Coordinates of C-alpha atoms in Angstrom, one line a residue:
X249 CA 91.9 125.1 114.4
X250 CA 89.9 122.1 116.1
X251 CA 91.2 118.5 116.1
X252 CA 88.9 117.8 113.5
X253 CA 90.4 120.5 110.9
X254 CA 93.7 119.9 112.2
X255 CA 93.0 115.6 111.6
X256 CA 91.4 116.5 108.1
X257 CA 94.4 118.9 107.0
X258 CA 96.7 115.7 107.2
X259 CA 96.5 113.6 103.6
X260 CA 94.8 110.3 104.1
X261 CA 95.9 107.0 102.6
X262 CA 93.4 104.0 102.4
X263 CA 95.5 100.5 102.4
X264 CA 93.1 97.8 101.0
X265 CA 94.4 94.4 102.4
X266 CA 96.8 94.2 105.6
X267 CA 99.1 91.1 104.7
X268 CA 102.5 91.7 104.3
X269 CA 102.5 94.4 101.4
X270 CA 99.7 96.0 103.2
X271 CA 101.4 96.3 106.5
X272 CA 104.1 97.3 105.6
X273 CA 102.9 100.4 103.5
X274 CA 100.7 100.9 106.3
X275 CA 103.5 101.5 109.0
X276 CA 106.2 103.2 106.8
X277 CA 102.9 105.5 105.0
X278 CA 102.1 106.7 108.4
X279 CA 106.1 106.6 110.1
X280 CA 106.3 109.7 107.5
X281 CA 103.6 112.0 108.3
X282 CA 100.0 110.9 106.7
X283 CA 96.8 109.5 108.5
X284 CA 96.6 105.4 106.9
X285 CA 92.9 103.7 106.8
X286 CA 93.9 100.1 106.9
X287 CA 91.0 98.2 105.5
X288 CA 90.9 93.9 105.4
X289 CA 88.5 91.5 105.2
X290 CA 90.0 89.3 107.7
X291 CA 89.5 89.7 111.5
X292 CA 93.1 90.0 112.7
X293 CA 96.0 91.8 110.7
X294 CA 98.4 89.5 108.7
X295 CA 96.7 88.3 105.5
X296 CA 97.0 84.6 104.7
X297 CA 101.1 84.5 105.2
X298 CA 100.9 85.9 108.5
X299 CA 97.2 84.3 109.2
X300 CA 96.8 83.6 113.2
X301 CA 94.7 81.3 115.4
X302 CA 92.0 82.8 117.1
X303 CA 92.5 83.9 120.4
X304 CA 89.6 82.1 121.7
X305 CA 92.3 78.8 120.6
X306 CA 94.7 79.9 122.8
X307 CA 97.5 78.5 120.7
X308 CA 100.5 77.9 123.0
X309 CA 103.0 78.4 120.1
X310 CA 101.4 79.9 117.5
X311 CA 104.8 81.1 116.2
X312 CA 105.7 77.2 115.2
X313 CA 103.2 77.8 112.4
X314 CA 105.6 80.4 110.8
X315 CA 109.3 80.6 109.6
X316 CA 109.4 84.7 109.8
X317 CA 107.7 85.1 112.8
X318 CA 110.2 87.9 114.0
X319 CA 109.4 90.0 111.0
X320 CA 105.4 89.8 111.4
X321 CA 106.0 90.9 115.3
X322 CA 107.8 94.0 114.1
X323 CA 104.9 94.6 111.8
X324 CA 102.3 93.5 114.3
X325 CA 103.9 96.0 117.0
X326 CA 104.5 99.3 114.2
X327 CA 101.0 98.9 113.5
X328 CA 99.7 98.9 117.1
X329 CA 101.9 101.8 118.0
X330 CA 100.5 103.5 114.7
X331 CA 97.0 102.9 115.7
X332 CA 97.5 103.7 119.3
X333 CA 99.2 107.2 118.0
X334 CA 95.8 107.9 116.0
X335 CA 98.1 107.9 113.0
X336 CA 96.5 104.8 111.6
X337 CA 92.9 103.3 111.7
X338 CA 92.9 99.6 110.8
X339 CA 89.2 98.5 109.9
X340 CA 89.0 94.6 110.1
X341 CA 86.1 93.1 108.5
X342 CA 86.1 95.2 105.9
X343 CA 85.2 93.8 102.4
X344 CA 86.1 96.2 99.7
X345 CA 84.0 95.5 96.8
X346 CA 84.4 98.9 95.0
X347 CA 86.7 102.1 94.7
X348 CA 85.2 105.1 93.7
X349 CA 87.1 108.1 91.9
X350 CA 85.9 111.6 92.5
X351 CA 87.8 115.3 91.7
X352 CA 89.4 115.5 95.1
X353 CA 89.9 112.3 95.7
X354 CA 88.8 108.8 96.1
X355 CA 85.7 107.2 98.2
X356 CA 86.4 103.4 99.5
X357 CA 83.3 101.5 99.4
X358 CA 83.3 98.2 101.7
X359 CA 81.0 95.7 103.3
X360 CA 81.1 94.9 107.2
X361 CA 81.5 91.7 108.9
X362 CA 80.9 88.3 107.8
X363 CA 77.2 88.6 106.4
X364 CA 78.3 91.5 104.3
X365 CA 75.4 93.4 104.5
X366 CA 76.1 96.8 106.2
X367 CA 77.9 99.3 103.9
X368 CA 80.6 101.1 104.9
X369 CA 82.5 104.2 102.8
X370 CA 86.0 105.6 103.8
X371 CA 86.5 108.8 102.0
X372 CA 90.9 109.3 101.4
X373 CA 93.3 111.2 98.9
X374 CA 95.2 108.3 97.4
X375 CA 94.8 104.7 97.5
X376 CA 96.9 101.7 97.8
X377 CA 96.4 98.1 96.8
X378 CA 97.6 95.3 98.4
X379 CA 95.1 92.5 97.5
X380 CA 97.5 89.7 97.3
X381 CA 96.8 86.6 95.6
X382 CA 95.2 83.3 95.4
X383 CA 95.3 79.7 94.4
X384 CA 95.5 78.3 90.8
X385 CA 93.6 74.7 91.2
X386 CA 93.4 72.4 87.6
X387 CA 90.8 70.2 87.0
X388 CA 91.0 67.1 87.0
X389 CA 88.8 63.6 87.8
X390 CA 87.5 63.4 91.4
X391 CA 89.0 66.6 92.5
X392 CA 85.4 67.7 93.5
X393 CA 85.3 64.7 96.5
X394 CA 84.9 65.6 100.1
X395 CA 88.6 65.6 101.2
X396 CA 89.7 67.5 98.4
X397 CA 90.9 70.9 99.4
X398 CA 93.6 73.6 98.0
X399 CA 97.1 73.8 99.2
X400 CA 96.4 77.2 100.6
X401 CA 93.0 75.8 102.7
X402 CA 95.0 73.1 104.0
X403 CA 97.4 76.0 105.3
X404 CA 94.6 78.1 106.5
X405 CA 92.3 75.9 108.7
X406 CA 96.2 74.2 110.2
X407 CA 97.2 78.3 111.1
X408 CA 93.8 79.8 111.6
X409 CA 92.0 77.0 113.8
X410 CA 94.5 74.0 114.1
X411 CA 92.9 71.7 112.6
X412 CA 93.6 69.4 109.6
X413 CA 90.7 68.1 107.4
X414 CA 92.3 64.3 107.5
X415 CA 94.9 61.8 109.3
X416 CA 96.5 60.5 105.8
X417 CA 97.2 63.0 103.0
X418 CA 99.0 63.7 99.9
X419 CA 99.7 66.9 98.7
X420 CA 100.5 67.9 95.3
X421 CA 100.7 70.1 92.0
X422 CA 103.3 72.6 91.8
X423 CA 104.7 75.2 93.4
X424 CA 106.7 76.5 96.5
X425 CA 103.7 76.5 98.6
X426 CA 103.9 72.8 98.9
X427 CA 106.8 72.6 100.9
X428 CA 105.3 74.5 103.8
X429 CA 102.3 72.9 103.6
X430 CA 103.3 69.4 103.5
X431 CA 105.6 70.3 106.6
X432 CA 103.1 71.8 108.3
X433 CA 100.9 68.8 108.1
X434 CA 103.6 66.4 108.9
X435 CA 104.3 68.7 112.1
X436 CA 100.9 68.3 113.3
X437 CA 100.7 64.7 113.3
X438 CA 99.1 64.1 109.8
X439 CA 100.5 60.9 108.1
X440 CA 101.8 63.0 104.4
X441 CA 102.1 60.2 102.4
X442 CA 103.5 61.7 99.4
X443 CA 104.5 65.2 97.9
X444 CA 103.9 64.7 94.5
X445 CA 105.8 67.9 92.6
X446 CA 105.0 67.7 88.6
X447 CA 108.9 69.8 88.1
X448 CA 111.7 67.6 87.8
X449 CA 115.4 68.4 89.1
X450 CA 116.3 69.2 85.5
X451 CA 114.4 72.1 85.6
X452 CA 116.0 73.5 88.8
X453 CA 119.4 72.3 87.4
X454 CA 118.4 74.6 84.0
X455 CA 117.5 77.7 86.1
X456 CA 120.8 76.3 89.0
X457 CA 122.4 80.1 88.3
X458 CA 120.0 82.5 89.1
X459 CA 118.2 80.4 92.2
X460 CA 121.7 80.4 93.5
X461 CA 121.8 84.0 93.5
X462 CA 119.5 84.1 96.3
X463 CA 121.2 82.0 98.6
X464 CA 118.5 82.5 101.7
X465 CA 115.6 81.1 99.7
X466 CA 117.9 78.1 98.8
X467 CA 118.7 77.4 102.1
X468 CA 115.0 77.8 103.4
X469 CA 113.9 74.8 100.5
X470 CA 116.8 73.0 101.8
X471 CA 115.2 73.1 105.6
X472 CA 111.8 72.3 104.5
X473 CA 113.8 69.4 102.3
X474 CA 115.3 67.9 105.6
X475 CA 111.9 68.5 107.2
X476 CA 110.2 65.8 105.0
X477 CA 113.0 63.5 105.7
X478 CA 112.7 63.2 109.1
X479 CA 109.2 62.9 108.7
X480 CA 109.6 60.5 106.1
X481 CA 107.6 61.9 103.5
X482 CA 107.5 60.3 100.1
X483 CA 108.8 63.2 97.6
X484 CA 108.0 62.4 94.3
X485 CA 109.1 65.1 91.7
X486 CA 108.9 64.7 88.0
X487 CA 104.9 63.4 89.0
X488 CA 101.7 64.6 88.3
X489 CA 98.2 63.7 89.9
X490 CA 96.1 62.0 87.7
X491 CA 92.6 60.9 89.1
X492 CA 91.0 61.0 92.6
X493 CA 89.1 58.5 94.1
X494 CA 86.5 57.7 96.6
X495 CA 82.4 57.3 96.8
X496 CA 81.4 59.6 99.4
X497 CA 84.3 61.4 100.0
X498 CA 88.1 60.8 98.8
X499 CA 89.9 57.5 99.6
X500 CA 93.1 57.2 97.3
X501 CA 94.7 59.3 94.6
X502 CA 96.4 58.2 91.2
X503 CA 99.7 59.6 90.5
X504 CA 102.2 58.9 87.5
X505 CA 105.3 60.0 86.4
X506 CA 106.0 62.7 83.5
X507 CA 108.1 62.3 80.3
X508 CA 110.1 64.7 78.9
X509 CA 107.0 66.6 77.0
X510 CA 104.9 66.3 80.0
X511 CA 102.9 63.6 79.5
X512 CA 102.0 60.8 81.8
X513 CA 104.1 58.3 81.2
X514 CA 102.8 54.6 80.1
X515 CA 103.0 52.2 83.1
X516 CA 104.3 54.3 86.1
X517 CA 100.7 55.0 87.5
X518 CA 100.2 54.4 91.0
X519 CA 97.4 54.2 93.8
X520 CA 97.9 56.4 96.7
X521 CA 95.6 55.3 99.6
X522 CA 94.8 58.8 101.5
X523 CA 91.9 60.9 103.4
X524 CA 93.3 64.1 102.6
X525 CA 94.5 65.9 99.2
X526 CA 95.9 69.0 99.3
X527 CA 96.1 70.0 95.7
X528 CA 97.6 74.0 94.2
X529 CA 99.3 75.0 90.9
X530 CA 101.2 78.1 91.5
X531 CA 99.2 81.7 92.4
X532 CA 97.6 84.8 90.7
X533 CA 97.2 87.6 91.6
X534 CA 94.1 89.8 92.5
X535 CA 93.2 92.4 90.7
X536 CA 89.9 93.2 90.7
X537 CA 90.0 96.2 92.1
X538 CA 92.9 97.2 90.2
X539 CA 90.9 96.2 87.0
X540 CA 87.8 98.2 87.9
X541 CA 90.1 101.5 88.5
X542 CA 91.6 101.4 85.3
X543 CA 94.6 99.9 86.0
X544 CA 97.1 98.3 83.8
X545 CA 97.8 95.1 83.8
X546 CA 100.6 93.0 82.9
X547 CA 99.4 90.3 81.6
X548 CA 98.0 88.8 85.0
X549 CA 99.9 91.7 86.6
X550 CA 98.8 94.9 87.6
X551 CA 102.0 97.0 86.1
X552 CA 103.9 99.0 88.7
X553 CA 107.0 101.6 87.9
X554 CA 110.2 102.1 90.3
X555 CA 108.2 103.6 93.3
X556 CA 105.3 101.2 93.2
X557 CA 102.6 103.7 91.2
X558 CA 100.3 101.9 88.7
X559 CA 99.1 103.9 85.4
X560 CA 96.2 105.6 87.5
X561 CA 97.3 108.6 89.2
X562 CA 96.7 108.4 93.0
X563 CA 97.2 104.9 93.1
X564 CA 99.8 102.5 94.6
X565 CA 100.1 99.0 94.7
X566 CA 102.1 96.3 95.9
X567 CA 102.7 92.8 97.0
X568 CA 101.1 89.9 94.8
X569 CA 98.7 91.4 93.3
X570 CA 101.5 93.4 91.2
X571 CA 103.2 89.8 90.5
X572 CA 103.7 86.6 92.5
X573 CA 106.6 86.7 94.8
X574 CA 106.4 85.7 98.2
X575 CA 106.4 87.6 101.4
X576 CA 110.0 89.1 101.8
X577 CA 109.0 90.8 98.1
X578 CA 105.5 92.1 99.2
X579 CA 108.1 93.7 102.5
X580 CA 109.9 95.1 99.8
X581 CA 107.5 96.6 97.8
X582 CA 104.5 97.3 100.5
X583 CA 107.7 99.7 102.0
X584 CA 108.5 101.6 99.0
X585 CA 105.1 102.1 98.2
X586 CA 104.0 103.1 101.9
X587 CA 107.4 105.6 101.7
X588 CA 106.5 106.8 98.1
X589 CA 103.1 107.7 98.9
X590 CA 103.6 109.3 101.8
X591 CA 106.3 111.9 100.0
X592 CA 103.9 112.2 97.3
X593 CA 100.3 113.4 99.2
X594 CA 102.8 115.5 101.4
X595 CA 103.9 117.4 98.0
X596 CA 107.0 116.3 98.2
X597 CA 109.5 114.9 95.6
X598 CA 110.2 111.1 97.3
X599 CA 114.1 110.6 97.5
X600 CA 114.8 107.0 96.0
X601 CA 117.8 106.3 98.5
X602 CA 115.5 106.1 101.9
X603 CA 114.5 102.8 100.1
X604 CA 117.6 101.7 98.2
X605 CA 117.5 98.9 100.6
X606 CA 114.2 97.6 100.0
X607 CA 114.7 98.6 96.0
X608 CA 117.7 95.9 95.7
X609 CA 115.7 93.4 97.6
X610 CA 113.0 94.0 95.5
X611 CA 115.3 93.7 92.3
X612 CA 117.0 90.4 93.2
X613 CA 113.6 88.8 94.4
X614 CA 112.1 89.6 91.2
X615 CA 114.3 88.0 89.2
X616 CA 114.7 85.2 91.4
X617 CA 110.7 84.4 91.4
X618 CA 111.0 85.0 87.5
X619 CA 112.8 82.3 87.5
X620 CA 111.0 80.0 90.0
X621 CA 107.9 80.7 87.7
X622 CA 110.0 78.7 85.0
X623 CA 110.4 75.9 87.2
X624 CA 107.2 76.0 88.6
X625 CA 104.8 75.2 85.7
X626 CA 101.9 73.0 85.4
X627 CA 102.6 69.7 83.0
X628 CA 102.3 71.1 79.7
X629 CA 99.7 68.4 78.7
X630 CA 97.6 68.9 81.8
X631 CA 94.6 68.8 79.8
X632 CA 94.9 65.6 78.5
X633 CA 93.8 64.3 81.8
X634 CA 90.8 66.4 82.2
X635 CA 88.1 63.7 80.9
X636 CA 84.8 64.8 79.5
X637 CA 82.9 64.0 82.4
X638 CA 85.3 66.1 84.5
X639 CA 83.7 69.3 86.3
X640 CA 85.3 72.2 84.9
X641 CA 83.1 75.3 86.4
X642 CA 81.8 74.0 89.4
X643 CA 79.2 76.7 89.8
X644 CA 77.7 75.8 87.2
X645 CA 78.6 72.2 86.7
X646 CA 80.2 73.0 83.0
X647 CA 81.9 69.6 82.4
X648 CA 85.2 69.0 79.9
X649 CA 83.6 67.6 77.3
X650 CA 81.1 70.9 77.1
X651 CA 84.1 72.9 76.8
X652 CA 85.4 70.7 74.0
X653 CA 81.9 70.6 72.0
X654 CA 82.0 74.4 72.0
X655 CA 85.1 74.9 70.5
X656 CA 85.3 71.9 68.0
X657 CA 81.6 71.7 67.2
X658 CA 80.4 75.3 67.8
X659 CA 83.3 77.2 66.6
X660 CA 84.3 79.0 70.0
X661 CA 87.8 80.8 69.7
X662 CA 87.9 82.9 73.2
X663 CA 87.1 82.6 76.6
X664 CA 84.0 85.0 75.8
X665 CA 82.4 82.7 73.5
X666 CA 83.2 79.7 75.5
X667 CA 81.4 81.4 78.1
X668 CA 78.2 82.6 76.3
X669 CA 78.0 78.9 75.0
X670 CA 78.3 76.9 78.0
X671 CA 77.7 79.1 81.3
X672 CA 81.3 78.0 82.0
X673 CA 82.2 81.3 84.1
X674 CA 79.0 82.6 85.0
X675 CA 78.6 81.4 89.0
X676 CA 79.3 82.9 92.3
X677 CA 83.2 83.1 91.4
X678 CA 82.8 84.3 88.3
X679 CA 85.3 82.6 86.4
X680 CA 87.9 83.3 89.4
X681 CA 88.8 79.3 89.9
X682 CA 87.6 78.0 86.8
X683 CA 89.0 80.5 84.0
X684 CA 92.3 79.4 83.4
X685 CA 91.2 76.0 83.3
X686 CA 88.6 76.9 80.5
X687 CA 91.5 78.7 79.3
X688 CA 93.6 75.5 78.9
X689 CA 90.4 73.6 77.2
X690 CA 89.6 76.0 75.4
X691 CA 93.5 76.6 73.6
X692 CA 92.5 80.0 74.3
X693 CA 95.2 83.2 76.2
X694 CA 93.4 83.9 79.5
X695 CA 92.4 87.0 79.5
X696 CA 91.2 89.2 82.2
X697 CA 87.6 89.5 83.0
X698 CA 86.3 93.1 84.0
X699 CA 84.1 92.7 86.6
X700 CA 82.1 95.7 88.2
X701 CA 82.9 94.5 92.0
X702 CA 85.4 92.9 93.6
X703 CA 83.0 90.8 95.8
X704 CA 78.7 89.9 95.5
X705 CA 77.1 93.5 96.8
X706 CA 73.3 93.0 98.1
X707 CA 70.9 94.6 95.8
X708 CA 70.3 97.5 99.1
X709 CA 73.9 98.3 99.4
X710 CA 73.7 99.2 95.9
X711 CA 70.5 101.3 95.8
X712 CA 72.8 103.3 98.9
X713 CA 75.3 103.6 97.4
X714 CA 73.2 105.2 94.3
X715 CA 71.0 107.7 96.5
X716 CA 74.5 108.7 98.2
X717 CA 76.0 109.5 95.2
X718 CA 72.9 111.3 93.9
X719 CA 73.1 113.3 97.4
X720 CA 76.9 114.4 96.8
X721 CA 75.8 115.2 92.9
X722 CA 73.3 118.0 94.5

């Protein structure tokens, strides 16, 4: 037998996305006998938790950037001994915008580097997602300024280049994300001049019980807590950002405090002079790829049973993208899922004890997020502060009040119709930022939007991928 038939006779596992979930899979997948592909779009391993400077930085302490750096050099070493072993391929640059499903198995289409122009197919026998998640951003007036960036950008140009888009900022929303990011900033010289939080201690005194069962994520809030303390940044919980401001780019922020129905209260508004906003409202998870295979979701969550499997056979998932949870939950899962798969294209039944471990991690960090996700909810009159000259879709430059007419004058009742009337939906991200913001407008459920790709696919790569299908047909 040649390497070649001995190489193909092993069963082959294609990871798509190599954060935490996805390394992890990756090394325990191939610790237990099958070849991995590792495919991400980003040049270095790590997804955005784990995101790196580039070497050509030559960051002197990258690791002050992180608060589980030890666990990302185990991951970072497991898959360089994988990959050195032949065991594992990792393919950086790597855009998956489409997975294919054929009799025998399942054919990974991708687009290469940053142009995205050169097709690239990776033929395996099962699949696993690990496509993590991304920022929820609400409208509101101004928050299309120069100076106005996510939470999560703020985050990724501080780790990936060092750099911070301002020398004054406030950040705010909601979330957990906040906390690291408005350290971050602080640590790297930014003036932070407030962290504006729209939950108030009542709701963390409410939910006291099961955050306390989770003591290590307590005591990690209560670090970044004494963090913005020494750097003396304003916290201002039971808040809620009201209007941005500036003529070329952003200059100062309005904030006010909520009442008990989360409104902005009468009278407590207040001017915020700043260069910087970084702005988030929680996460969702991705599931594009999930949605064009089949999968189910849960409402925003692609569903998952005990060993990470979704509801089409062959495929595993894990990490955000089955529900927002943080990284030591992606661990969790990205390990059963790698171990589970693994068993599985070896035709073996998988033995739920060599991941009791990570199962009872798994179980306590799930309900511990479930209840996070309580605390850690947008004002529940949000929209009362969109205005009707507010950009909603910014694609398309679909404004508030355009929303509004559609439903109240045109009769609108989903997200559909709100979309046929208005465009709102139909750019470049195809309702990806703007949807549950038309959502909210609308009084409409979000609902997921099937899309055929994951990413934008040049009209060539297409007409390839056509004649190579064609090809295999004959």
């Amino acid at each position: 037998m040649t390497d070649r038939e001995r190489e193909a006779a092993v069963p082959h596992l294609a990871v798509i996305g190599a954060g935490p979930a996805g390394l992890a899979a990756t090394v325990a997948a191939a610790a237990h006998g099958v070849r991995v592909t590792l495919l991400d779009s980003a040049a270095q391993a790590g997804g955005q938790f784990y995101r790196q400077p580039a070497s050509e930085l030559r960051a002197g302490r990258p690791q002050a950037l992180h608060h589980q750096w030890r666990a990302w050099e185990r991951l970072r070493d497991g898959l360089r001994s994988h990959v050195e072993a032949g065991a594992v391929r990792h393919l950086a640059d790597h855009h998956v915008w489409f997975v294919e499903r054929h009799d025998d198995g399942w054919t990974v289409h991708a687009l290469l580097g940053p142009e995205q122009e050169e097709p690239v197919e990776v033929r395996a026998d099962a699949v696993l997602l690990a496509t993590g998640g991304y920022e929820k951003v609400l409208p509101f007036p101004g928050w299309t300024l120069p100076g106005v960036v996510t939470a999560g950008g703020a985050q990724a140009m501080l780790k990936g280049t060092l750099v911070v888009s301002g020398r004054t900022a406030v950040v705010a929303g909601t979330g957990p994300l906040l906390l690291p990011v408005a350290t971050g900033l602080a640590a790297a010289g930014v003036e932070v001049a407030a962290l504006v939080e729209s939950a108030g201690p009542k709701a963390f005194v409410r939910r006291s019980r099961a955050l306390a069962a989770q003591p290590g994520k307590v005591a990690e809030g209560a670090r970044y807590a004494a963090r913005l303390l020494r750097h003396r940044v304003r916290l201002l919980t039971g808040h809620t950002l009201v209007e941005a401001h500036g003529s070329e780019r952003l200059e100062a922020v309005t904030v006010a405090a909520l009442d008990a129905l989360g409104r902005v209260r009468p009278g407590t508004a207040r001017r915020i002079p700043c260069d910087t906003l970084a702005v988030g409202h929680g996460m969702l998870p991705h599931t594009d790829l999930a949605d064009t295979l089949g999968c189910r979701l849960d409402g925003t969550d692609v569903h998952v049973d005990d060993e990470q499997r979704t509801s089409v056979p062959g495929v595993w998932a894990a990490g955000e993208t089955t529900g927002i949870g943080g990284a030591a939950l992606s661990l969790a899962e990205g390990h059963i899922a790698g171990r589970s798969a693994a068993a599985r294209l070896r035709g073996t039944e998988p033995d739920p004890r060599a991941w009791a471990a990570a199962a009872a991690a798994r179980a306590r960090l799930r309900a511990f997020f479930a209840a996070l996700d309580s605390v850690y909810a947008p004002p529940a009159h949000w929209t009362e502060q969109v205005t009707d000259d507010t950009a909603v879709c910014r694609c398309e430059e679909v404004t508030g009040g355009a929303i509004r007419a559609a439903v109240t004058e045109l009769g609108a009742g989903d997200l559909r119709t709100v979309k046929l009337l208005t465009r709102a939906g139909m750019g470049w991200c195809q309702g990806r930022v703007c949807g549950p913001a038309v959502a909210g407008l609308a009084g409409c459920e979000p609902t997921p939007s099937r899309r055929p790709f994951a990413v934008p696919v040049p009209l060539g790569v297409l007409a390839h991928a056509g004649e190579s299908e064609e090809a295999r047909a004959q």
